[in-house]
Coordinates of N, CA and C and ligand atoms in Angstrom, one line a residue:
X1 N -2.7 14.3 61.7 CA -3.2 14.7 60.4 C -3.7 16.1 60.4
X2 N -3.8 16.8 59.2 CA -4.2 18.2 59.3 C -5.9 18.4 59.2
X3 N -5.8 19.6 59.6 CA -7.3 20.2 59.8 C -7.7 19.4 60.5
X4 N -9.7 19.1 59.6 CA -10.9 18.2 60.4 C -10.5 17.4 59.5
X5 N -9.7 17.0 58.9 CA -9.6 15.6 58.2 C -9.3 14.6 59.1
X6 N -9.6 13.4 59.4 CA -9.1 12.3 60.0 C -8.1 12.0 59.5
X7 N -7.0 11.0 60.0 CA -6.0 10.1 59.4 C -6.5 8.9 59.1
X8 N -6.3 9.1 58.3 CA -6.6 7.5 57.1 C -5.6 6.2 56.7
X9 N -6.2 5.1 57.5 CA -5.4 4.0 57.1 C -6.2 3.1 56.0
X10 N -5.8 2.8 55.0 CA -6.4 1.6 54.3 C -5.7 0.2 54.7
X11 N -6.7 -0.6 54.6 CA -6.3 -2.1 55.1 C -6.6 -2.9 54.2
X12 N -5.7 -3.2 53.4 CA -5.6 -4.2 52.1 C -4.6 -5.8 52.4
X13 N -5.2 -6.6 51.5 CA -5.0 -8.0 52.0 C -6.1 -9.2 51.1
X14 N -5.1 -10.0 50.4 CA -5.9 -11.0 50.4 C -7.6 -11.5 50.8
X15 N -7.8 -12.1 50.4 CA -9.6 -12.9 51.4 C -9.0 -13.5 52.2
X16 N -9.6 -13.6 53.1 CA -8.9 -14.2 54.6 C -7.5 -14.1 55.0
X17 N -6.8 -12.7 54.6 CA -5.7 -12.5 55.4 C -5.5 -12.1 56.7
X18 N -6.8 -11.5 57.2 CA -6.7 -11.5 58.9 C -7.4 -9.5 58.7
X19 N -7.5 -9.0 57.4 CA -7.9 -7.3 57.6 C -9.2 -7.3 58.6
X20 N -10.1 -8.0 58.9 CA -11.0 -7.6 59.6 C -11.1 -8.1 61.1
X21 N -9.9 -8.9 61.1 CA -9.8 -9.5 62.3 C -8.8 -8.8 63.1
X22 N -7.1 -7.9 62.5 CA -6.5 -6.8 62.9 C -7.6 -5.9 63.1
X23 N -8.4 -4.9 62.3 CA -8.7 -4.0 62.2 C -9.6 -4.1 63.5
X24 N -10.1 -5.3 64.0 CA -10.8 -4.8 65.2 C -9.3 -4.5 66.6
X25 N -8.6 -5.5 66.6 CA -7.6 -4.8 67.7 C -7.6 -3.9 67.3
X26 N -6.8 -2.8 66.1 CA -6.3 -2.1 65.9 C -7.2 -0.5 66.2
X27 N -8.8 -1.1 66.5 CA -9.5 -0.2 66.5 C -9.5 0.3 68.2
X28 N -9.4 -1.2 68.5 CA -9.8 -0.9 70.0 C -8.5 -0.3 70.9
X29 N -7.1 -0.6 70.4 CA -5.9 -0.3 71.3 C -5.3 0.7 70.3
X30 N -6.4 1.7 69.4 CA -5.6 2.7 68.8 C -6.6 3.7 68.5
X31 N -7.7 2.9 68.9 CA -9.0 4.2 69.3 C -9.2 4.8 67.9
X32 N -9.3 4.0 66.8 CA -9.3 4.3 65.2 C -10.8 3.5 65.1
X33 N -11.9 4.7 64.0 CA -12.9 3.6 63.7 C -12.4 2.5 62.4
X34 N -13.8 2.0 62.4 CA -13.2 0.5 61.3 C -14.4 0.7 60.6
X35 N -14.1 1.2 59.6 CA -14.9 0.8 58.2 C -14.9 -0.2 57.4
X36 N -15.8 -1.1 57.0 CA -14.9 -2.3 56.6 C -15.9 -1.8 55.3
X37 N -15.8 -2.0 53.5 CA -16.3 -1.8 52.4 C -17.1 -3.1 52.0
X38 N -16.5 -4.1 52.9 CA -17.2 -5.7 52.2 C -18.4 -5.4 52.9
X39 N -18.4 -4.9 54.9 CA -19.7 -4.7 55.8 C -21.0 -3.8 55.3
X40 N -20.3 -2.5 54.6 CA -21.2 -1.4 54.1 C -21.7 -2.1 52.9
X41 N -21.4 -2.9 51.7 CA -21.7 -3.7 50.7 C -22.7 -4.7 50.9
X42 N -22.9 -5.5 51.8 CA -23.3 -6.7 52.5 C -24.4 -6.1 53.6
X43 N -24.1 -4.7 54.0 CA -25.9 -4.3 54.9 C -26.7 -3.4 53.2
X44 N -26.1 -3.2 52.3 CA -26.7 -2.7 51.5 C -27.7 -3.9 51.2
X45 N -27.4 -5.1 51.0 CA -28.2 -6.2 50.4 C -29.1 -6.7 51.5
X46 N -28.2 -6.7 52.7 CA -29.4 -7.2 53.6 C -30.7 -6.0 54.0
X47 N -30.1 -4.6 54.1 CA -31.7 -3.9 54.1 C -32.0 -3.7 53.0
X48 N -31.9 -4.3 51.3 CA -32.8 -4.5 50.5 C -32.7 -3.5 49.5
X49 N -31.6 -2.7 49.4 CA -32.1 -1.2 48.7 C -32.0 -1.8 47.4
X50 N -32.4 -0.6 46.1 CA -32.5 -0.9 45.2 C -31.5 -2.2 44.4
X51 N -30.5 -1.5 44.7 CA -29.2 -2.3 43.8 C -28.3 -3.6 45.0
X52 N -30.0 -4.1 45.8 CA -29.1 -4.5 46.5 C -28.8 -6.4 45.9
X53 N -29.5 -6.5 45.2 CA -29.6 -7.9 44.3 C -28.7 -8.1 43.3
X54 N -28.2 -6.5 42.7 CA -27.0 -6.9 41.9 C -25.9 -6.8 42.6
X55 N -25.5 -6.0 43.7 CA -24.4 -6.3 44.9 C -23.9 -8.0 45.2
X56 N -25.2 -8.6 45.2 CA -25.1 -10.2 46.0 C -24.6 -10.7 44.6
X57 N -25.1 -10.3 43.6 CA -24.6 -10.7 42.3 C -23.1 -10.7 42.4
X58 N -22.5 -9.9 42.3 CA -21.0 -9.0 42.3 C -20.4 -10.1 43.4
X59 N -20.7 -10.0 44.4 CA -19.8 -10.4 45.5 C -19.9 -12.2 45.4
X60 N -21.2 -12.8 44.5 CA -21.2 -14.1 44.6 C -20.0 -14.6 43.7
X61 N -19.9 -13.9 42.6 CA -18.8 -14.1 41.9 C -17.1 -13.2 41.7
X62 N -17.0 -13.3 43.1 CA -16.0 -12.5 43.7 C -15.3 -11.1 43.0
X63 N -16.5 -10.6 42.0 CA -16.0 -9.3 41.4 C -16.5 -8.2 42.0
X64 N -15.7 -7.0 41.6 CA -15.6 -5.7 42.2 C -16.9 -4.8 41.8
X65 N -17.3 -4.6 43.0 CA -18.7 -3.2 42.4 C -18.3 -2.1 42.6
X66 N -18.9 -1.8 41.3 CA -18.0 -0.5 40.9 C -18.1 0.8 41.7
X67 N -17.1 1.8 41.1 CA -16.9 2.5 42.4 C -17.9 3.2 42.6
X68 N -18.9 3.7 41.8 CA -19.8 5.1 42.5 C -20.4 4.4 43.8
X69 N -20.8 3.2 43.5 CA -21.5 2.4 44.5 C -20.4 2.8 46.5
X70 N -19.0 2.4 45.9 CA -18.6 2.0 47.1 C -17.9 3.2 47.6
X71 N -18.0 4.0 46.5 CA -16.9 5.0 46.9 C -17.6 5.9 47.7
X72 N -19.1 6.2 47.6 CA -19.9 6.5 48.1 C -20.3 6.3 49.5
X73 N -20.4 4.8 49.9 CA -20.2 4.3 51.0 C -19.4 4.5 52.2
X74 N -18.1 4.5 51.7 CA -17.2 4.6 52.3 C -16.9 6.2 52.7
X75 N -17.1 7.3 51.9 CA -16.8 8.4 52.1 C -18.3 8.6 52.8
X76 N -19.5 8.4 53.0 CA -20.2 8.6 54.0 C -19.8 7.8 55.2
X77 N -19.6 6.8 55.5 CA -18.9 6.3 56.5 C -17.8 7.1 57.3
X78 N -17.5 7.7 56.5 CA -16.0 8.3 56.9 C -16.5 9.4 57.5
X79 N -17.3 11.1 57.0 CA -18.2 11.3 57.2 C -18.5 11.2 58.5
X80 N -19.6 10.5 58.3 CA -20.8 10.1 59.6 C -19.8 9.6 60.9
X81 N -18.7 9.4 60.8 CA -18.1 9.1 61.9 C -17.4 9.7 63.2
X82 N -17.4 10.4 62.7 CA -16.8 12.1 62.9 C -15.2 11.5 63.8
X83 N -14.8 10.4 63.7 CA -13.3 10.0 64.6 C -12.3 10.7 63.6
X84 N -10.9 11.0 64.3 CA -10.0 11.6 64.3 C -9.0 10.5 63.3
X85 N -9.5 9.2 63.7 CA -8.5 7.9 63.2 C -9.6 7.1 62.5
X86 N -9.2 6.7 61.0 CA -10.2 5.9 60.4 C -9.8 4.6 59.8
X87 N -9.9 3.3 59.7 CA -9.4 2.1 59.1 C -10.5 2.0 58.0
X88 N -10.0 1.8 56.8 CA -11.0 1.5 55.6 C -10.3 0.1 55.5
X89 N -11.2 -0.8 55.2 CA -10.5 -2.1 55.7 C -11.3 -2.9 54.6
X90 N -10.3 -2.9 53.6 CA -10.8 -3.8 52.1 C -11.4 -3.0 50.8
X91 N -10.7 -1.7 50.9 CA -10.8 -0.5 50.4 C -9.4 0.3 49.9
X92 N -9.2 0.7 48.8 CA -9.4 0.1 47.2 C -9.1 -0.9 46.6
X93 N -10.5 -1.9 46.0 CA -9.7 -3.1 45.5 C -8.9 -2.9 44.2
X94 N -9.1 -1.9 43.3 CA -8.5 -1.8 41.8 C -8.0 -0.5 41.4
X95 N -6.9 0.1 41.0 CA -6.6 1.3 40.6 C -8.0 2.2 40.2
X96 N -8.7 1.6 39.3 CA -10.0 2.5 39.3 C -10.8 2.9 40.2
X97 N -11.1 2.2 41.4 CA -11.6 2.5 43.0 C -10.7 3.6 43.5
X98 N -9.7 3.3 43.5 CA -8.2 4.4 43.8 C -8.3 5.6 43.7
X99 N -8.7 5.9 42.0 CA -8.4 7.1 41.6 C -9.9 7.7 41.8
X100 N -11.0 6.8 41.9 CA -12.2 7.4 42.2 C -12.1 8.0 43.6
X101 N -11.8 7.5 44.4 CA -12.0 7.7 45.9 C -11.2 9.1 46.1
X102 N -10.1 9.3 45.5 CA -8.9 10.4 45.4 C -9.3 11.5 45.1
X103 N -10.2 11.4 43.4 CA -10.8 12.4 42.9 C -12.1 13.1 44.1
X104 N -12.9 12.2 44.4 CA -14.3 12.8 45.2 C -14.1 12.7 46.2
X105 N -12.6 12.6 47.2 CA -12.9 13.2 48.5 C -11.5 14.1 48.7
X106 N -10.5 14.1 47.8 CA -9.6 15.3 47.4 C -8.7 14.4 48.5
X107 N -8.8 13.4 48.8 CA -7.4 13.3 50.1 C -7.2 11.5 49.6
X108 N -6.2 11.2 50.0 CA -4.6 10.2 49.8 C -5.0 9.9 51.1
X109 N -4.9 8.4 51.4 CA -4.5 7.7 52.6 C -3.1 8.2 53.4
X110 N -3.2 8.2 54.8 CA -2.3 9.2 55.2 C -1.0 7.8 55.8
X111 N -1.9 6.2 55.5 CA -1.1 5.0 55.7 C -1.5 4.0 55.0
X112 N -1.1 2.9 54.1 CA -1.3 1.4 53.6 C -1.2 0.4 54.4
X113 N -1.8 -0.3 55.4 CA -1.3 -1.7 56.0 C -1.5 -2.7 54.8
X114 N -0.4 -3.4 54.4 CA -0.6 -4.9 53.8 C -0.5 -6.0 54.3
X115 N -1.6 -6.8 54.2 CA -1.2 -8.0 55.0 C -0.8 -9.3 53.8
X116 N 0.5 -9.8 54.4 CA 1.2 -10.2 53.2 C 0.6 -11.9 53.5
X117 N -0.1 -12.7 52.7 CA -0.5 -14.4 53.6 C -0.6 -15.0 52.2
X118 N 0.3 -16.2 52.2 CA 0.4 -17.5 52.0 C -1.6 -17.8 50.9
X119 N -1.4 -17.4 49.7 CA -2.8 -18.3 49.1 C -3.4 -19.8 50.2
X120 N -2.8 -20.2 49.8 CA -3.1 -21.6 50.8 C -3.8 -21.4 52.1
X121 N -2.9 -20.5 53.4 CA -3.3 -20.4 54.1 C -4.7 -19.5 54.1
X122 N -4.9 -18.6 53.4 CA -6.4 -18.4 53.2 C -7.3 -18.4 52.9
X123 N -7.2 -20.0 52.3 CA -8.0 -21.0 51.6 C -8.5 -21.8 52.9
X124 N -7.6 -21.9 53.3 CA -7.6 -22.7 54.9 C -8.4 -22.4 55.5
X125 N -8.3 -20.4 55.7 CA -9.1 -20.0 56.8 C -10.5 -19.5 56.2
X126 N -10.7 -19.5 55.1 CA -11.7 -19.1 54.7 C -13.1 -20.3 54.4
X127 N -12.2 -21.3 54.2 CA -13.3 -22.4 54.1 C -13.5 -23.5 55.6
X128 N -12.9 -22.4 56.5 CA -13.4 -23.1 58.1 C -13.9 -21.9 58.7
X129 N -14.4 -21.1 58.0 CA -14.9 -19.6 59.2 C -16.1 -20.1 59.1
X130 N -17.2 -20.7 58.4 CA -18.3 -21.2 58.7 C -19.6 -19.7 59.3
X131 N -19.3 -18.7 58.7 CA -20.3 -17.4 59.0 C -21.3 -17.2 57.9
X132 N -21.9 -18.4 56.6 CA -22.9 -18.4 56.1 C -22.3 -17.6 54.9
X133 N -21.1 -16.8 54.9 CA -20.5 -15.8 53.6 C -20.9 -16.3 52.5
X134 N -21.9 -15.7 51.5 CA -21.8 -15.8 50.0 C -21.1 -16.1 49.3
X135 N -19.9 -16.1 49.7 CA -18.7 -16.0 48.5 C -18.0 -17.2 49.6
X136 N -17.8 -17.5 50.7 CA -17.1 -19.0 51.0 C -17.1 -20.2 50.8
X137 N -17.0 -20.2 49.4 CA -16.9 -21.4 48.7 C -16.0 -21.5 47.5
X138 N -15.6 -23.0 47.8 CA -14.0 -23.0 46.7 C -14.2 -21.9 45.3
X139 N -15.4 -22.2 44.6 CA -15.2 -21.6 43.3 C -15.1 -20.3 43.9
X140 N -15.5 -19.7 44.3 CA -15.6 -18.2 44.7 C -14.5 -17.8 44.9
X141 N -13.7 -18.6 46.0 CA -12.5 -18.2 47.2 C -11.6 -18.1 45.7
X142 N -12.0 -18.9 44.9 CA -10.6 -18.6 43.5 C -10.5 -17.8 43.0
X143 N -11.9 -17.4 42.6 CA -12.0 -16.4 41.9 C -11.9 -14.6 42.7
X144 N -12.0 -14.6 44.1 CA -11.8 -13.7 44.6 C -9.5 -13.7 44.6
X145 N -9.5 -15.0 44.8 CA -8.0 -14.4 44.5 C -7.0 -14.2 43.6
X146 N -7.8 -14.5 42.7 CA -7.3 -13.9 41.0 C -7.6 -12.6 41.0
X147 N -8.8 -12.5 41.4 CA -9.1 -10.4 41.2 C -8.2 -9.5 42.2
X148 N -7.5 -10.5 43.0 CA -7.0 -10.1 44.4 C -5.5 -9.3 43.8
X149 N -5.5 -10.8 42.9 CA -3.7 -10.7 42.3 C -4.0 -9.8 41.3
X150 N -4.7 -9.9 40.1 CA -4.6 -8.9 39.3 C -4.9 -7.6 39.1
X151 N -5.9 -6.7 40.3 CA -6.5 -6.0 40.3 C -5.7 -5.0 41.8
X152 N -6.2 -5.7 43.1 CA -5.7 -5.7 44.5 C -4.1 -5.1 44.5
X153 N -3.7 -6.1 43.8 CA -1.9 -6.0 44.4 C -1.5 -4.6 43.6
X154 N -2.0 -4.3 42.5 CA -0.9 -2.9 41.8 C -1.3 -1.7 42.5
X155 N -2.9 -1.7 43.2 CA -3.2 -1.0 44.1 C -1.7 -0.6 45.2
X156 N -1.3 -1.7 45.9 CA -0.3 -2.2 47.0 C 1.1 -1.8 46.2
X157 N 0.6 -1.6 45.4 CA 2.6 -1.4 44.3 C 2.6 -0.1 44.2
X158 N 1.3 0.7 43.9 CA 0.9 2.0 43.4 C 1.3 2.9 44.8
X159 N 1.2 2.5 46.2 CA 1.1 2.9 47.3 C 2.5 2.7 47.5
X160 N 3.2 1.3 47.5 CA 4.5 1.0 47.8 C 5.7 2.0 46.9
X161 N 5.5 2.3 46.1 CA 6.0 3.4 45.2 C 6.0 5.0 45.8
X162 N 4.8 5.2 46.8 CA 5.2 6.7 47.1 C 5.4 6.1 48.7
X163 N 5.9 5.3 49.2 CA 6.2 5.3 50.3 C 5.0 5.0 51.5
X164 N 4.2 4.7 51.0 CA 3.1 4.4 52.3 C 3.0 3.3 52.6
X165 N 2.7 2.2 51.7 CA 2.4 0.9 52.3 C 3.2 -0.2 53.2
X166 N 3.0 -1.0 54.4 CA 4.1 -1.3 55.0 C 3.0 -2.5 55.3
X167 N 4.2 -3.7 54.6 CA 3.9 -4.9 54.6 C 4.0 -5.5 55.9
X168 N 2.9 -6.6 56.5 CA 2.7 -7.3 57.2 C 2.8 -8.7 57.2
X169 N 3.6 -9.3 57.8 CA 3.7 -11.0 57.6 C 2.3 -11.8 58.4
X170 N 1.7 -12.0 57.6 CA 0.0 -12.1 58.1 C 0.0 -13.8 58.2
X171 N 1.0 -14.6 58.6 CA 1.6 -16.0 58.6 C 1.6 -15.5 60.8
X172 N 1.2 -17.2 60.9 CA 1.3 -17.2 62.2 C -0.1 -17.1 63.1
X173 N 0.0 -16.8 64.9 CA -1.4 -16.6 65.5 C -2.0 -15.1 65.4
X174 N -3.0 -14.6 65.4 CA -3.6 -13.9 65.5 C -2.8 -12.7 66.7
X175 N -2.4 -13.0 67.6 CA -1.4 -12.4 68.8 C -0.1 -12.3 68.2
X176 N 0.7 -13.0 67.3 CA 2.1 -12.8 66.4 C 1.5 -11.5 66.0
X177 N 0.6 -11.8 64.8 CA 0.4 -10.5 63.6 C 0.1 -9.2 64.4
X178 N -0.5 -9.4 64.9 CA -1.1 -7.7 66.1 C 0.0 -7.0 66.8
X179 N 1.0 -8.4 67.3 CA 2.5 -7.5 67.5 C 3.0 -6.7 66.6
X180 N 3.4 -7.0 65.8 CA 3.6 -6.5 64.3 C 3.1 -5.3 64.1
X181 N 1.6 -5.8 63.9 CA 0.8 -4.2 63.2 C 1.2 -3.2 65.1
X182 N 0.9 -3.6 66.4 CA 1.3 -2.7 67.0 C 2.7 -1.8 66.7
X183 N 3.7 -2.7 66.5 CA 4.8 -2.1 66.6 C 4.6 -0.8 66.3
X184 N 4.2 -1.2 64.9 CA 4.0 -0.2 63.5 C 3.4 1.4 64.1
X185 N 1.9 0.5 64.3 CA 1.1 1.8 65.0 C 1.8 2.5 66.4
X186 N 2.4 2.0 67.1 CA 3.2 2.5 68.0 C 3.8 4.4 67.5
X187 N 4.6 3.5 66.2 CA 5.6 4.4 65.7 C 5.1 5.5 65.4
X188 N 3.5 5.4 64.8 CA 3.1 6.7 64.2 C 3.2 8.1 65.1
X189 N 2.8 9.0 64.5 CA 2.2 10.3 64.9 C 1.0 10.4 64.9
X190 N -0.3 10.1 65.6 CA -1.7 10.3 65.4 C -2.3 11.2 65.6
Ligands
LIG1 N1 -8.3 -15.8 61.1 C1 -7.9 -14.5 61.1 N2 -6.6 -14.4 61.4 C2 -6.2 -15.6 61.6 C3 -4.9 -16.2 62.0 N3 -3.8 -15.4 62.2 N4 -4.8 -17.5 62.1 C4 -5.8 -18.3 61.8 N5 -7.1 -17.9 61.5 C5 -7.2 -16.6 61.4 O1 -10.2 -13.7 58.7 C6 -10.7 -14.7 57.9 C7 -10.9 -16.0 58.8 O2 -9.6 -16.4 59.3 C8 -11.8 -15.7 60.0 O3 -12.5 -16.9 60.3 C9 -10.8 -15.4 61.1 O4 -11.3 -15.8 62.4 C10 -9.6 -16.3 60.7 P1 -10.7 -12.2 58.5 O5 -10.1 -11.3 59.6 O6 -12.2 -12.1 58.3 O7 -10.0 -11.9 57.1 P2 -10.3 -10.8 56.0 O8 -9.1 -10.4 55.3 O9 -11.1 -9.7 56.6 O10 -11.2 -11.7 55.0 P3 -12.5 -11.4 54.1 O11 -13.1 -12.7 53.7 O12 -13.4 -10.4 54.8 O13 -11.7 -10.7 52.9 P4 -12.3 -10.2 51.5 O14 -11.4 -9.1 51.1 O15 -12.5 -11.3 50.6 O16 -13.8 -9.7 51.9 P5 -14.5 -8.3 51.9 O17 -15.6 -8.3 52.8 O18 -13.5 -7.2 52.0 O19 -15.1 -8.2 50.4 C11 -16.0 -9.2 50.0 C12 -16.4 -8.9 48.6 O20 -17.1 -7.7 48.5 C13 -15.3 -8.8 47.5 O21 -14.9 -10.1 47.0 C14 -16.0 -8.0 46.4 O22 -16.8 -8.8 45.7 C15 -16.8 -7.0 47.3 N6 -16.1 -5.7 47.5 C16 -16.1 -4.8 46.5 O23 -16.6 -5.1 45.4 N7 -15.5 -3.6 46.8 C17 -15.0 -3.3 48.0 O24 -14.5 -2.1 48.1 C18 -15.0 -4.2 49.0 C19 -15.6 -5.5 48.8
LIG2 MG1 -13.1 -8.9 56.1

């Protein structure tokens, strides 16, 4: 990538398509940090800051908080990181996040990973991860994957249109899919 800019991957995907569970290999065997938007959203509520009661709000009923909130987040994260290689991992959920994030940090993802999974199957894994999540529960998990389809995917269309996003078959073990995203990362230029 040019200049001090890092290279930027976004990692979009379903709820429980496997983004935060690649994104840790991908960090460790590609020396890329991992920003996750759900993690930065979720320590806002647990150290308590102002807006952090309407956050838990947002996320209980699997809707999107809006962008000044995240976009802000994430571009300090990015930021404060000072790595060369960056994974935003569940970052932009909705064309409006998109064009915010584009406008106030002047730079385009330099890659899209999609991880392509089966509704079902992430219903599966989402209601056996058993980690206390707010939102891991049937009504929720539905409602996060309606915003997923209506909002999520044209994000993934908008990207797929100038050539960046490269779909992942997110079906299978945890060791299948990381082959995959390796290959991929193999290929790049970093
Ligand atoms: N697992 C993983 N891979 C597996 C495999 N191959 N086979 C079997 N099991 C597998 O995986 C989910 C579970 O499946 C885990 O138990 C894992 O062990 C197992 P994980 O890697 O955690 O999947 P991930 O895609 O990261 O699922 P997550 O639930 O984190 O996805 P969401 O996109 O729903 O969650 P996120 O944290 O990104 O967002 C949560 C909420 O925050 C959103 O709904 C929204 O309300 C809010 N939000 C915003 O408003 N704006 C943002 O920018 C980001 C979030
Ligand atoms: Mg996650």
């Amino acid at each position: 990538s040019d200049g001090d800019r890092p290279f930027i991957a976004f990692v979009l995907g379903g709820p429980g398509s496997g983004k935060g569970t690649q994104c840790s290999r991908i960090a460790s065997d590609f020396g890329f940090s991992h920003v996750s938007a759900g993690d930065l959203l979720r320590n806002e509520i647990s150290s308590g800051t102002d807006h952090g009661e309407w956050i838990l709000e947002i996320i209980r009923e699997g809707r999107i908080v809006p962008s000044e909130i995240t976009v802000e987040l994430v571009r300090k994260a990015i930021e404060s990181s000072s790595a060369k290689r960056v994974l935003i991992d569940g970052f932009p959920r909705c064309e409006e996040n998109r064009i915010a994030f584009e406008k106030i940090t002047g730079t385009e993802p330099d890659l899209v990973l999609f991880f392509d999974c089966p509704e079902d199957e992430m219903v599966k894994r989402l209601l056996s991860r058993n980690q206390g999540r707010v939102d891991d529960n049937i009504e929720t998990i539905k409602k996060r994957l309606k915003v997923f389809e209506s909002l999520n995917l044209p994000v993934v269309e908008y990207y797929s249109s100038r050539g960046k996003a490269h779909k992942i078959n997110a079906t299978g073990t945890e060791d299948e899919i990381f082959e995959a995203v390796r290959k991929l990362f193999s290929t790049l230029r970093l």
